[in-house]
Amino acid sequence: MLGLLGISTLLIERNPDLCTFPRAISIDDEGLRVCQALGLGDILLPSMRLGTEAHYISGPHYLARVAPLACRNGFPLISTFHQPTFERALLQGLERFPHVHVRFQYELVNLTQAKDEVFLSLRQPDGGRQQIKCSYVLACDGGRSPIRHMLDLGMRPPSLLPFSRRQRSERSQSGAMQRWLVVDCAGDDDPSNAIIFFCNPKRPAVTVPAPNGGRRWEFMLHPHEQPDDLLRLERIQELIMQSRRSQRHWSAGKPACVIRQAVYTFYATMASRLFRHRVFLLGDAAHLMPPFGGQGMNSGLRDVHNLCWKLSLVFQGNASPHLLASYQTERVPHVREMILFSSALGHIIMPTSRRAALARDLLLRGVVARIPPLVESLREMRVKPQPRYKRGLILPATSLKHRHLPGTYLPQPQVLTLQGRSLLFDDLLCSGFALLKLSGEANQAEQPLMHPLWSTLQPRYIVLLPPSSTLKTHWPEHITPVVDSDGSLRSLFGSSQDTYLLVRPDRYILGVFRANEEVAFARRLIRLLSP
């Protein structure tokens, strides 16, 4: 992302090469949209297993089935991937940028911050030291994050989590949720395209189909169990066979081809702050969450997309460094919601009490399953918190009609261009701002906005035409006309043809204004960018 934005960047990695085994395995529609923004969608998507389902079962009974049909962001809501393949594509993608430099086997030893720069001490591969200075540091150094410790930023469970008083006391010290055995296998011949949650109080478990015949198994450890016992290959095969036998479509005869096994402790915790002066925490360095919602890496991708374009504005001199504080303001509430969501799913899967599991089964099978709107909500995964920024780099709408739009994530439909090409909408936006407007009278639609701010931000000016429109051949150069195929973009406006939506580079709606409010809106935005 920094490379696309033209920012001179040094990436340091203490390991000698990329990791060779998978860790994250699930990517959602928002994460795929970030991959698209990186210009790597065509490379990454063919290696993924797109459009998986999620099935929650208890014994022979289905508790819930998540099989979303909606495609609001242009991609399936649930997909899986092979992380080493994914990382290799990202590394190769950096070859496009001569201003991005990668240094393997370099390790950060210390950092100090001054008013306008950060001084780093690096350990080189030969053991020598190198001193460098930079404008900002983005710490993506994992859950144990040495940089977070250098900044003296502690981790704590978000206060929104529904723990009892005793649980809060215990987890305020460690944030630990549970230990799980994670097993990756190759050569899997199961045709099912579903992530299956075995909500069994004797041994909660999960299995995830991966690309190219891969499969992951996860089994919860009981408090009295020792990791070394469950890491034995014969014990792993036994656990997998037991889970397979509970599913009728599986043949229990073929042993799994185990390529990796490890015991992980899942956490629900986040940093007390996401930045200190010129150093920012992203991904696992900033937050850790149980894997049941598949939101760990996806939340890191959202961090990246939120922060990088703001840094670009600051480097260009188009915004004050104070703007960067909005990273904390915007990301913290959404991360809290995602941790709560992931933890809630864990509570559905993990009860080891038969009584609690029975109550869960009765609720889901006896109550929720009988209410069609709830069934549809689960099937379409509407229980997942939707991205929405209520504070930060957002300008509230002055019109009650559009007050719900600022801070929401712009949908991404297929659109038709003037040349007759069908493509995803973000492919028109590139990495900058966009101004969206409904088509109206010809002279009204073609009249450019005049405030000098637009010359600074250089938004892409897009006019949305209804599906029945005939694209005329002559449009001014500053306008990109497109046919909104499913009407999802046009529906944001209602019938307001003199209304503009300003969309941020991370695809969130910054604000809404009418043509006669252009000057007032621009002045408000200038104050927001440069307080």
Short mmCIF file of C-alpha atoms in Angstrom, two decimals, residues 15-465:
data_model
loop_
_atom_site.label_atom_id
_atom_site.label_comp_id
_atom_site.label_asym_id
_atom_site.label_seq_id
_atom_site.Cartn_x
_atom_site.Cartn_y
_atom_site.Cartn_z
CA ASN A 15 13.70 -14.04 9.86
CA PRO A 16 15.86 -15.13 6.89
CA ASP A 17 12.87 -15.65 4.60
CA LEU A 18 9.08 -15.87 4.51
CA CYS A 19 7.29 -18.32 6.78
CA THR A 20 6.85 -21.73 5.14
CA PHE A 21 3.79 -22.93 7.07
CA PRO A 22 0.24 -21.55 7.15
CA ARG A 23 -0.99 -19.51 10.11
CA ALA A 24 -3.98 -17.39 9.09
CA ILE A 25 -6.32 -19.31 6.81
CA SER A 26 -9.53 -17.27 6.39
CA ILE A 27 -10.09 -14.06 4.45
CA ASP A 28 -13.39 -12.19 4.13
CA ASP A 29 -14.87 -9.95 1.46
CA GLU A 30 -13.37 -6.81 2.98
CA GLY A 31 -9.94 -8.43 3.09
CA LEU A 32 -10.25 -9.41 -0.58
CA ARG A 33 -11.22 -5.84 -1.35
CA VAL A 34 -7.95 -4.68 0.22
CA CYS A 35 -6.09 -7.23 -1.96
CA GLN A 36 -7.84 -5.66 -4.94
CA ALA A 37 -6.70 -2.21 -3.79
CA LEU A 38 -3.11 -3.52 -3.72
CA GLY A 39 -3.40 -4.29 -7.43
CA LEU A 40 -2.82 -7.99 -6.73
CA GLY A 41 -6.33 -9.39 -6.96
CA ASP A 42 -5.69 -11.17 -10.27
CA ILE A 43 -2.63 -12.86 -8.77
CA LEU A 44 -4.02 -13.72 -5.33
CA LEU A 45 -7.58 -14.84 -6.07
CA PRO A 46 -6.76 -17.87 -8.29
CA SER A 47 -4.77 -19.41 -5.41
CA MET A 48 -7.67 -19.10 -2.94
CA ARG A 49 -10.70 -21.24 -2.14
CA LEU A 50 -13.47 -18.72 -2.67
CA GLY A 51 -16.99 -18.79 -1.28
CA THR A 52 -16.88 -21.32 1.56
CA GLU A 53 -19.77 -21.92 3.95
CA ALA A 54 -19.78 -22.36 7.73
CA HIS A 55 -21.79 -25.15 9.42
CA TYR A 56 -22.34 -25.39 13.17
CA ILE A 57 -23.27 -28.92 14.25
CA SER A 58 -23.99 -30.64 17.53
CA GLY A 59 -23.93 -34.42 17.17
CA PRO A 60 -26.09 -35.30 14.15
CA HIS A 61 -27.96 -31.96 14.25
CA TYR A 62 -27.30 -28.69 12.44
CA LEU A 63 -27.42 -25.70 14.77
CA ALA A 64 -26.82 -23.09 12.07
CA ARG A 65 -25.73 -22.89 8.46
CA VAL A 66 -23.93 -19.82 7.14
CA ALA A 67 -24.12 -19.86 3.34
CA PRO A 68 -24.17 -16.21 2.23
CA LEU A 69 -25.40 -15.32 -1.24
CA ALA A 70 -24.90 -11.56 -0.91
CA CYS A 71 -21.83 -10.02 -2.53
CA ARG A 72 -22.00 -6.40 -1.34
CA ASN A 73 -18.25 -5.88 -1.56
CA GLY A 74 -17.76 -7.66 -4.84
CA PHE A 75 -16.36 -10.85 -3.30
CA PRO A 76 -17.63 -13.87 -1.34
CA LEU A 77 -18.06 -13.28 2.39
CA ILE A 78 -15.92 -16.28 3.42
CA SER A 79 -12.87 -17.69 1.62
CA THR A 80 -9.72 -19.56 2.60
CA PHE A 81 -6.12 -19.23 1.45
CA HIS A 82 -2.61 -20.65 1.90
CA GLN A 83 -0.58 -18.06 3.78
CA PRO A 84 2.91 -18.91 2.38
CA THR A 85 1.52 -18.55 -1.16
CA PHE A 86 -0.21 -15.31 -0.15
CA GLU A 87 2.95 -13.82 1.39
CA ARG A 88 5.08 -14.81 -1.59
CA ALA A 89 2.70 -12.93 -3.90
CA LEU A 90 2.87 -9.87 -1.65
CA LEU A 91 6.68 -9.96 -1.66
CA GLN A 92 6.78 -10.28 -5.43
CA GLY A 93 4.31 -7.41 -5.66
CA LEU A 94 6.88 -5.15 -4.00
CA GLU A 95 9.14 -5.55 -7.03
CA ARG A 96 6.95 -2.91 -8.71
CA PHE A 97 8.28 -0.22 -6.39
CA PRO A 98 11.94 0.92 -6.50
CA HIS A 99 11.23 3.10 -3.45
CA VAL A 100 10.36 0.08 -1.22
CA HIS A 101 13.39 -1.78 0.17
CA VAL A 102 13.17 -5.19 1.90
CA ARG A 103 15.80 -6.37 4.38
CA PHE A 104 15.61 -9.94 5.69
CA GLN A 105 17.60 -10.95 8.80
CA TYR A 106 17.53 -7.39 10.11
CA GLU A 107 16.16 -6.94 13.61
CA LEU A 108 15.08 -3.82 15.45
CA VAL A 109 17.05 -3.47 18.67
CA ASN A 110 15.92 -0.06 19.86
CA LEU A 111 14.08 3.06 18.81
CA THR A 112 13.86 6.61 20.09
CA GLN A 113 11.49 9.31 18.97
CA ALA A 114 12.22 12.97 18.36
CA LYS A 115 9.76 15.69 17.41
CA ASP A 116 9.90 15.09 13.66
CA GLU A 117 11.61 11.70 13.24
CA VAL A 118 12.33 8.28 14.70
CA PHE A 119 15.84 6.86 15.23
CA LEU A 120 16.24 3.10 14.86
CA SER A 121 19.04 0.77 15.85
CA LEU A 122 19.08 -2.37 13.68
CA ARG A 123 21.04 -5.59 14.10
CA GLN A 124 22.39 -6.71 10.70
CA PRO A 125 22.81 -10.32 9.51
CA ASP A 126 26.53 -10.24 10.42
CA GLY A 127 25.74 -9.04 13.95
CA GLY A 128 26.79 -5.46 13.31
CA ARG A 129 24.62 -2.44 14.07
CA GLN A 130 23.09 0.04 11.67
CA GLN A 131 21.56 3.37 12.71
CA ILE A 132 18.82 4.86 10.55
CA LYS A 133 16.20 7.56 10.90
CA CYS A 134 12.71 7.72 9.43
CA SER A 135 9.54 9.76 9.62
CA TYR A 136 7.24 7.03 10.98
CA VAL A 137 7.37 3.41 12.11
CA LEU A 138 4.55 0.95 11.41
CA ALA A 139 4.92 -1.97 13.82
CA CYS A 140 3.53 -5.17 12.27
CA ASP A 141 5.71 -7.36 14.49
CA GLY A 142 3.14 -9.82 15.81
CA GLY A 143 1.32 -10.65 19.01
CA ARG A 144 4.47 -10.46 21.16
CA SER A 145 5.46 -7.16 19.46
CA PRO A 146 8.85 -6.00 20.81
CA ILE A 147 7.97 -2.51 19.57
CA ARG A 148 4.80 -2.46 21.65
CA HIS A 149 6.92 -3.32 24.71
CA MET A 150 9.41 -0.57 23.83
CA LEU A 151 6.51 1.90 23.78
CA ASP A 152 5.27 0.52 27.12
CA LEU A 153 1.79 -0.08 25.70
CA GLY A 154 0.09 -2.90 27.56
CA MET A 155 -2.54 -5.32 26.27
CA ARG A 156 -5.94 -5.67 27.91
CA PRO A 157 -9.24 -7.38 27.17
CA PRO A 158 -11.78 -4.93 25.70
CA SER A 159 -14.33 -3.89 28.30
CA LEU A 160 -17.20 -4.86 25.98
CA LEU A 161 -16.55 -8.58 26.32
CA PRO A 162 -19.34 -10.36 28.23
CA PHE A 163 -17.25 -11.91 30.99
CA SER A 164 -18.27 -12.49 34.57
CA ARG A 165 -16.52 -10.50 37.32
CA ARG A 166 -14.29 -13.46 38.11
CA GLN A 167 -13.42 -13.99 34.43
CA ARG A 168 -12.60 -10.31 34.01
CA SER A 169 -10.21 -10.50 36.92
CA GLU A 170 -8.47 -13.56 35.49
CA ARG A 171 -8.31 -12.25 31.94
CA SER A 172 -7.17 -8.77 32.90
CA GLN A 173 -3.88 -10.44 33.75
CA SER A 174 -3.39 -12.62 30.69
CA GLY A 175 -6.24 -12.07 28.25
CA ALA A 176 -6.10 -15.83 27.57
CA MET A 177 -9.19 -17.50 26.20
CA GLN A 178 -8.27 -21.14 25.56
CA ARG A 179 -5.57 -23.52 24.35
CA TRP A 180 -6.19 -25.25 21.02
CA LEU A 181 -4.34 -27.87 19.00
CA VAL A 182 -3.99 -26.70 15.37
CA VAL A 183 -3.21 -29.34 12.71
CA ASP A 184 -2.60 -28.65 9.01
CA CYS A 185 -3.04 -31.50 6.54
CA ALA A 186 -2.39 -32.04 2.82
CA GLY A 187 -3.95 -34.36 0.27
CA ASP A 188 -7.47 -34.05 1.67
CA ASP A 189 -10.10 -35.63 -0.61
CA ASP A 190 -13.24 -34.33 1.09
CA PRO A 191 -15.32 -32.43 -1.52
CA SER A 192 -17.16 -30.36 1.10
CA ASN A 193 -16.59 -26.61 0.83
CA ALA A 194 -17.75 -25.88 4.38
CA ILE A 195 -15.97 -24.84 7.54
CA ILE A 196 -17.46 -27.17 10.16
CA PHE A 197 -17.70 -26.26 13.82
CA PHE A 198 -18.16 -29.38 15.96
CA CYS A 199 -20.01 -27.95 18.98
CA ASN A 200 -19.34 -31.03 21.07
CA PRO A 201 -19.01 -30.45 24.85
CA LYS A 202 -16.65 -33.45 25.08
CA ARG A 203 -14.19 -31.86 22.65
CA PRO A 204 -15.08 -28.69 20.70
CA ALA A 205 -13.39 -28.78 17.30
CA VAL A 206 -13.24 -27.00 13.94
CA THR A 207 -12.20 -28.11 10.47
CA VAL A 208 -11.44 -25.69 7.62
CA PRO A 209 -11.02 -26.61 3.93
CA ALA A 210 -7.99 -24.95 2.37
CA PRO A 211 -6.89 -24.51 -1.28
CA ASN A 212 -5.23 -27.34 -3.24
CA GLY A 213 -6.43 -30.20 -1.07
CA GLY A 214 -5.39 -28.66 2.23
CA ARG A 215 -7.38 -28.92 5.44
CA ARG A 216 -6.97 -27.53 8.94
CA TRP A 217 -8.22 -29.20 12.11
CA GLU A 218 -8.47 -27.44 15.48
CA PHE A 219 -9.24 -29.18 18.80
CA MET A 220 -9.74 -27.56 22.18
CA LEU A 221 -7.48 -28.69 25.02
CA HIS A 222 -9.01 -29.35 28.42
CA PRO A 223 -7.32 -27.67 31.41
CA HIS A 224 -5.78 -30.93 32.67
CA GLU A 225 -4.31 -31.95 29.29
CA GLN A 226 -0.65 -31.53 28.39
CA PRO A 227 0.24 -30.22 24.91
CA ASP A 228 2.91 -32.88 24.34
CA ASP A 229 0.30 -35.63 24.59
CA LEU A 230 -1.97 -34.14 21.95
CA LEU A 231 0.91 -33.30 19.62
CA ARG A 232 1.66 -37.02 19.11
CA LEU A 233 0.75 -38.10 15.59
CA GLU A 234 -1.26 -41.14 16.70
CA ARG A 235 -3.33 -38.95 19.06
CA ILE A 236 -3.95 -36.43 16.26
CA GLN A 237 -5.15 -39.19 13.92
CA GLU A 238 -7.48 -40.44 16.63
CA LEU A 239 -9.01 -36.97 17.13
CA ILE A 240 -9.49 -36.48 13.39
CA MET A 241 -11.10 -39.89 12.96
CA GLN A 242 -13.51 -39.22 15.83
CA SER A 243 -14.62 -35.96 14.19
CA ARG A 244 -14.95 -37.59 10.78
CA ARG A 245 -17.12 -40.39 12.13
CA SER A 246 -19.60 -37.80 13.38
CA GLN A 247 -20.21 -36.69 9.78
CA ARG A 248 -22.00 -39.11 7.46
CA HIS A 249 -20.43 -37.92 4.20
CA TRP A 250 -16.88 -38.57 5.39
CA SER A 251 -15.09 -41.87 4.84
CA ALA A 252 -13.16 -42.65 8.01
CA GLY A 253 -10.61 -44.98 6.40
CA LYS A 254 -7.92 -42.67 4.97
CA PRO A 255 -5.50 -41.27 7.57
CA ALA A 256 -4.85 -37.55 7.39
CA CYS A 257 -1.50 -36.45 5.93
CA VAL A 258 -0.31 -34.17 8.74
CA ILE A 259 2.23 -31.56 7.68
CA ARG A 260 2.25 -29.42 10.83
CA GLN A 261 0.87 -29.44 14.36
CA ALA A 262 1.12 -26.87 17.14
CA VAL A 263 -0.69 -25.78 20.31
CA TYR A 264 -1.81 -22.15 20.42
CA THR A 265 -3.37 -20.08 23.17
CA PHE A 266 -6.12 -17.89 21.75
CA TYR A 267 -6.44 -14.40 23.19
CA ALA A 268 -9.05 -11.64 23.22
CA THR A 269 -7.06 -8.51 23.91
CA MET A 270 -5.91 -5.24 22.39
CA ALA A 271 -3.28 -2.58 23.02
CA SER A 272 -4.18 0.23 25.38
CA ARG A 273 -3.31 2.60 22.53
CA LEU A 274 -2.68 1.97 18.84
CA PHE A 275 0.08 4.57 18.47
CA ARG A 276 2.52 6.70 20.39
CA HIS A 277 3.70 9.84 18.65
CA ARG A 278 5.25 8.55 15.38
CA VAL A 279 5.02 4.78 15.96
CA PHE A 280 1.83 2.87 15.06
CA LEU A 281 0.75 -0.68 15.91
CA LEU A 282 -1.00 -2.74 13.24
CA GLY A 283 -2.37 -6.29 13.07
CA ASP A 284 -1.51 -8.72 15.87
CA ALA A 285 0.79 -6.14 17.44
CA ALA A 286 -2.33 -4.05 18.10
CA HIS A 287 -5.00 -6.69 18.78
CA LEU A 288 -5.47 -10.43 19.22
CA MET A 289 -8.76 -12.25 18.89
CA PRO A 290 -10.05 -15.83 18.86
CA PRO A 291 -10.05 -17.32 15.33
CA PHE A 292 -13.71 -18.39 15.28
CA GLY A 293 -14.83 -15.37 13.26
CA GLY A 294 -11.79 -15.50 10.97
CA GLN A 295 -11.12 -11.81 11.67
CA GLY A 296 -7.53 -11.67 12.96
CA MET A 297 -5.64 -11.04 9.72
CA ASN A 298 -8.65 -9.29 8.19
CA SER A 299 -8.57 -6.74 11.00
CA GLY A 300 -4.88 -6.19 10.26
CA LEU A 301 -5.70 -5.53 6.60
CA ARG A 302 -8.29 -2.96 7.70
CA ASP A 303 -5.63 -1.30 9.87
CA VAL A 304 -3.36 -1.01 6.83
CA HIS A 305 -6.03 0.42 4.56
CA ASN A 306 -7.09 2.93 7.21
CA LEU A 307 -3.62 4.31 7.99
CA CYS A 308 -1.54 4.32 4.81
CA TRP A 309 -3.51 6.85 2.75
CA LYS A 310 -3.55 9.22 5.73
CA LEU A 311 0.24 9.04 5.89
CA SER A 312 0.29 9.89 2.20
CA LEU A 313 -1.83 13.00 2.78
CA VAL A 314 0.58 14.11 5.50
CA PHE A 315 3.68 13.49 3.33
CA GLN A 316 2.09 15.45 0.48
CA GLY A 317 1.51 18.39 2.82
CA ASN A 318 -2.25 18.15 2.31
CA ALA A 319 -3.00 17.32 5.95
CA SER A 320 -1.60 17.96 9.40
CA PRO A 321 0.08 15.07 11.28
CA HIS A 322 -2.79 15.45 13.77
CA LEU A 323 -4.92 13.65 11.19
CA LEU A 324 -3.10 10.40 12.04
CA ALA A 325 -4.77 10.31 15.46
CA SER A 326 -7.97 9.34 13.63
CA TYR A 327 -6.39 5.88 13.17
CA GLN A 328 -6.96 5.28 16.88
CA THR A 329 -10.39 6.94 16.90
CA GLU A 330 -11.71 4.92 13.97
CA ARG A 331 -10.11 1.53 14.42
CA VAL A 332 -10.54 0.93 18.17
CA PRO A 333 -14.38 0.69 18.22
CA HIS A 334 -14.43 -1.65 15.22
CA VAL A 335 -11.67 -3.86 16.62
CA ARG A 336 -13.62 -4.12 19.90
CA GLU A 337 -16.71 -5.21 17.98
CA MET A 338 -14.71 -7.84 16.09
CA ILE A 339 -13.19 -9.23 19.28
CA LEU A 340 -16.67 -9.40 20.81
CA PHE A 341 -18.02 -11.12 17.68
CA SER A 342 -15.19 -13.67 17.61
CA SER A 343 -15.53 -14.34 21.33
CA ALA A 344 -19.30 -14.76 21.06
CA LEU A 345 -18.83 -17.38 18.33
CA GLY A 346 -16.32 -19.09 20.60
CA HIS A 347 -18.86 -19.22 23.40
CA ILE A 348 -21.26 -21.00 21.04
CA ILE A 349 -18.64 -23.61 20.13
CA MET A 350 -16.72 -24.07 23.37
CA PRO A 351 -19.14 -25.00 26.18
CA THR A 352 -17.80 -28.13 27.85
CA SER A 353 -20.76 -28.33 30.22
CA ARG A 354 -23.47 -30.66 28.92
CA ARG A 355 -26.11 -28.45 30.49
CA ALA A 356 -24.79 -25.31 28.78
CA ALA A 357 -24.48 -27.15 25.45
CA LEU A 358 -28.06 -28.45 25.75
CA ALA A 359 -29.36 -24.93 26.46
CA ARG A 360 -27.48 -23.64 23.41
CA ASP A 361 -28.89 -26.41 21.21
CA LEU A 362 -32.45 -25.79 22.37
CA LEU A 363 -32.08 -22.06 21.74
CA LEU A 364 -30.66 -22.40 18.24
CA ARG A 365 -32.73 -25.38 17.07
CA GLY A 366 -35.94 -24.68 18.97
CA VAL A 367 -36.20 -20.89 18.82
CA VAL A 368 -33.88 -19.31 16.24
CA ALA A 369 -34.55 -21.98 13.60
CA ARG A 370 -38.29 -21.23 13.77
CA ILE A 371 -37.93 -17.51 13.05
CA PRO A 372 -37.25 -16.97 9.31
CA PRO A 373 -35.67 -13.48 9.64
CA LEU A 374 -33.17 -14.85 12.18
CA VAL A 375 -32.40 -17.86 9.98
CA GLU A 376 -31.77 -15.55 7.02
CA SER A 377 -29.63 -13.23 9.15
CA LEU A 378 -27.44 -16.17 10.18
CA ARG A 379 -27.28 -17.57 6.66
CA GLU A 380 -26.18 -14.21 5.21
CA MET A 381 -23.79 -13.60 8.14
CA ARG A 382 -25.45 -10.31 9.08
CA VAL A 383 -24.48 -10.98 12.68
CA LYS A 384 -20.94 -9.97 11.75
CA PRO A 385 -20.34 -6.31 12.75
CA GLN A 386 -20.55 -4.12 9.69
CA PRO A 387 -17.78 -1.58 9.12
CA ARG A 388 -18.86 1.87 10.25
CA TYR A 389 -16.82 4.80 11.53
CA LYS A 390 -18.82 7.21 13.69
CA ARG A 391 -15.92 9.49 14.66
CA GLY A 392 -12.63 10.44 13.04
CA LEU A 393 -12.09 11.73 9.53
CA ILE A 394 -15.83 11.89 8.90
CA LEU A 395 -18.06 14.91 8.23
CA PRO A 396 -21.65 14.48 9.50
CA ALA A 397 -24.30 15.18 6.87
CA THR A 398 -26.31 18.37 7.20
CA SER A 399 -29.33 16.64 5.64
CA LEU A 400 -31.39 14.22 7.73
CA LYS A 401 -32.00 12.23 4.55
CA HIS A 402 -28.31 11.33 4.26
CA ARG A 403 -27.20 11.40 7.89
CA HIS A 404 -26.66 7.60 7.89
CA LEU A 405 -24.11 7.67 5.04
CA PRO A 406 -20.93 9.31 6.40
CA GLY A 407 -18.61 6.68 7.88
CA THR A 408 -20.21 3.74 6.06
CA TYR A 409 -18.39 1.37 3.72
CA LEU A 410 -19.20 1.96 0.06
CA PRO A 411 -20.67 -1.10 -1.69
CA GLN A 412 -18.80 -2.47 -4.71
CA PRO A 413 -21.05 -3.62 -7.55
CA GLN A 414 -20.14 -4.50 -11.11
CA VAL A 415 -20.37 -1.39 -13.31
CA LEU A 416 -20.37 -0.83 -17.06
CA THR A 417 -17.96 1.73 -18.50
CA LEU A 418 -18.30 4.02 -21.50
CA GLN A 419 -16.26 1.51 -23.53
CA GLY A 420 -18.69 -1.29 -22.62
CA ARG A 421 -16.35 -2.99 -20.13
CA SER A 422 -17.83 -4.65 -17.06
CA LEU A 423 -15.62 -4.38 -13.99
CA LEU A 424 -15.71 -4.04 -10.22
CA PHE A 425 -16.27 -0.46 -9.13
CA ASP A 426 -13.06 -0.11 -7.09
CA ASP A 427 -11.02 -0.74 -10.23
CA LEU A 428 -12.11 2.74 -11.35
CA LEU A 429 -11.14 4.41 -8.08
CA CYS A 430 -7.45 3.46 -7.92
CA SER A 431 -5.81 4.61 -4.66
CA GLY A 432 -7.28 8.10 -4.29
CA PHE A 433 -10.47 9.96 -3.38
CA ALA A 434 -13.65 9.79 -5.45
CA LEU A 435 -16.66 12.07 -5.91
CA LEU A 436 -19.88 10.27 -6.79
CA LYS A 437 -22.98 11.89 -8.23
CA LEU A 438 -26.21 10.73 -9.85
CA SER A 439 -26.74 11.58 -13.49
CA GLY A 440 -29.14 14.45 -14.00
CA GLU A 441 -29.65 17.09 -16.63
CA ALA A 442 -26.73 17.13 -19.01
CA ASN A 443 -25.54 20.63 -18.16
CA GLN A 444 -25.94 19.92 -14.44
CA ALA A 445 -23.96 16.67 -14.49
CA GLU A 446 -21.11 18.13 -16.52
CA GLN A 447 -20.57 21.24 -14.40
CA PRO A 448 -17.29 20.83 -12.46
CA LEU A 449 -16.92 21.73 -8.81
CA MET A 450 -14.87 24.88 -8.43
CA HIS A 451 -13.37 24.96 -4.92
CA PRO A 452 -9.52 24.78 -4.90
CA LEU A 453 -9.66 21.82 -2.47
CA TRP A 454 -10.59 19.48 -5.32
CA SER A 455 -7.37 20.37 -7.16
CA THR A 456 -5.51 19.33 -4.01
CA LEU A 457 -7.32 16.06 -3.34
CA GLN A 458 -7.77 15.25 -7.05
CA PRO A 459 -10.79 12.97 -6.59
CA ARG A 460 -12.04 10.78 -9.41
CA TYR A 461 -15.34 12.35 -10.53
CA ILE A 462 -17.84 9.56 -11.29
CA VAL A 463 -21.38 10.02 -12.57
CA LEU A 464 -23.72 7.09 -11.92
CA LEU A 465 -26.19 6.21 -14.66
#
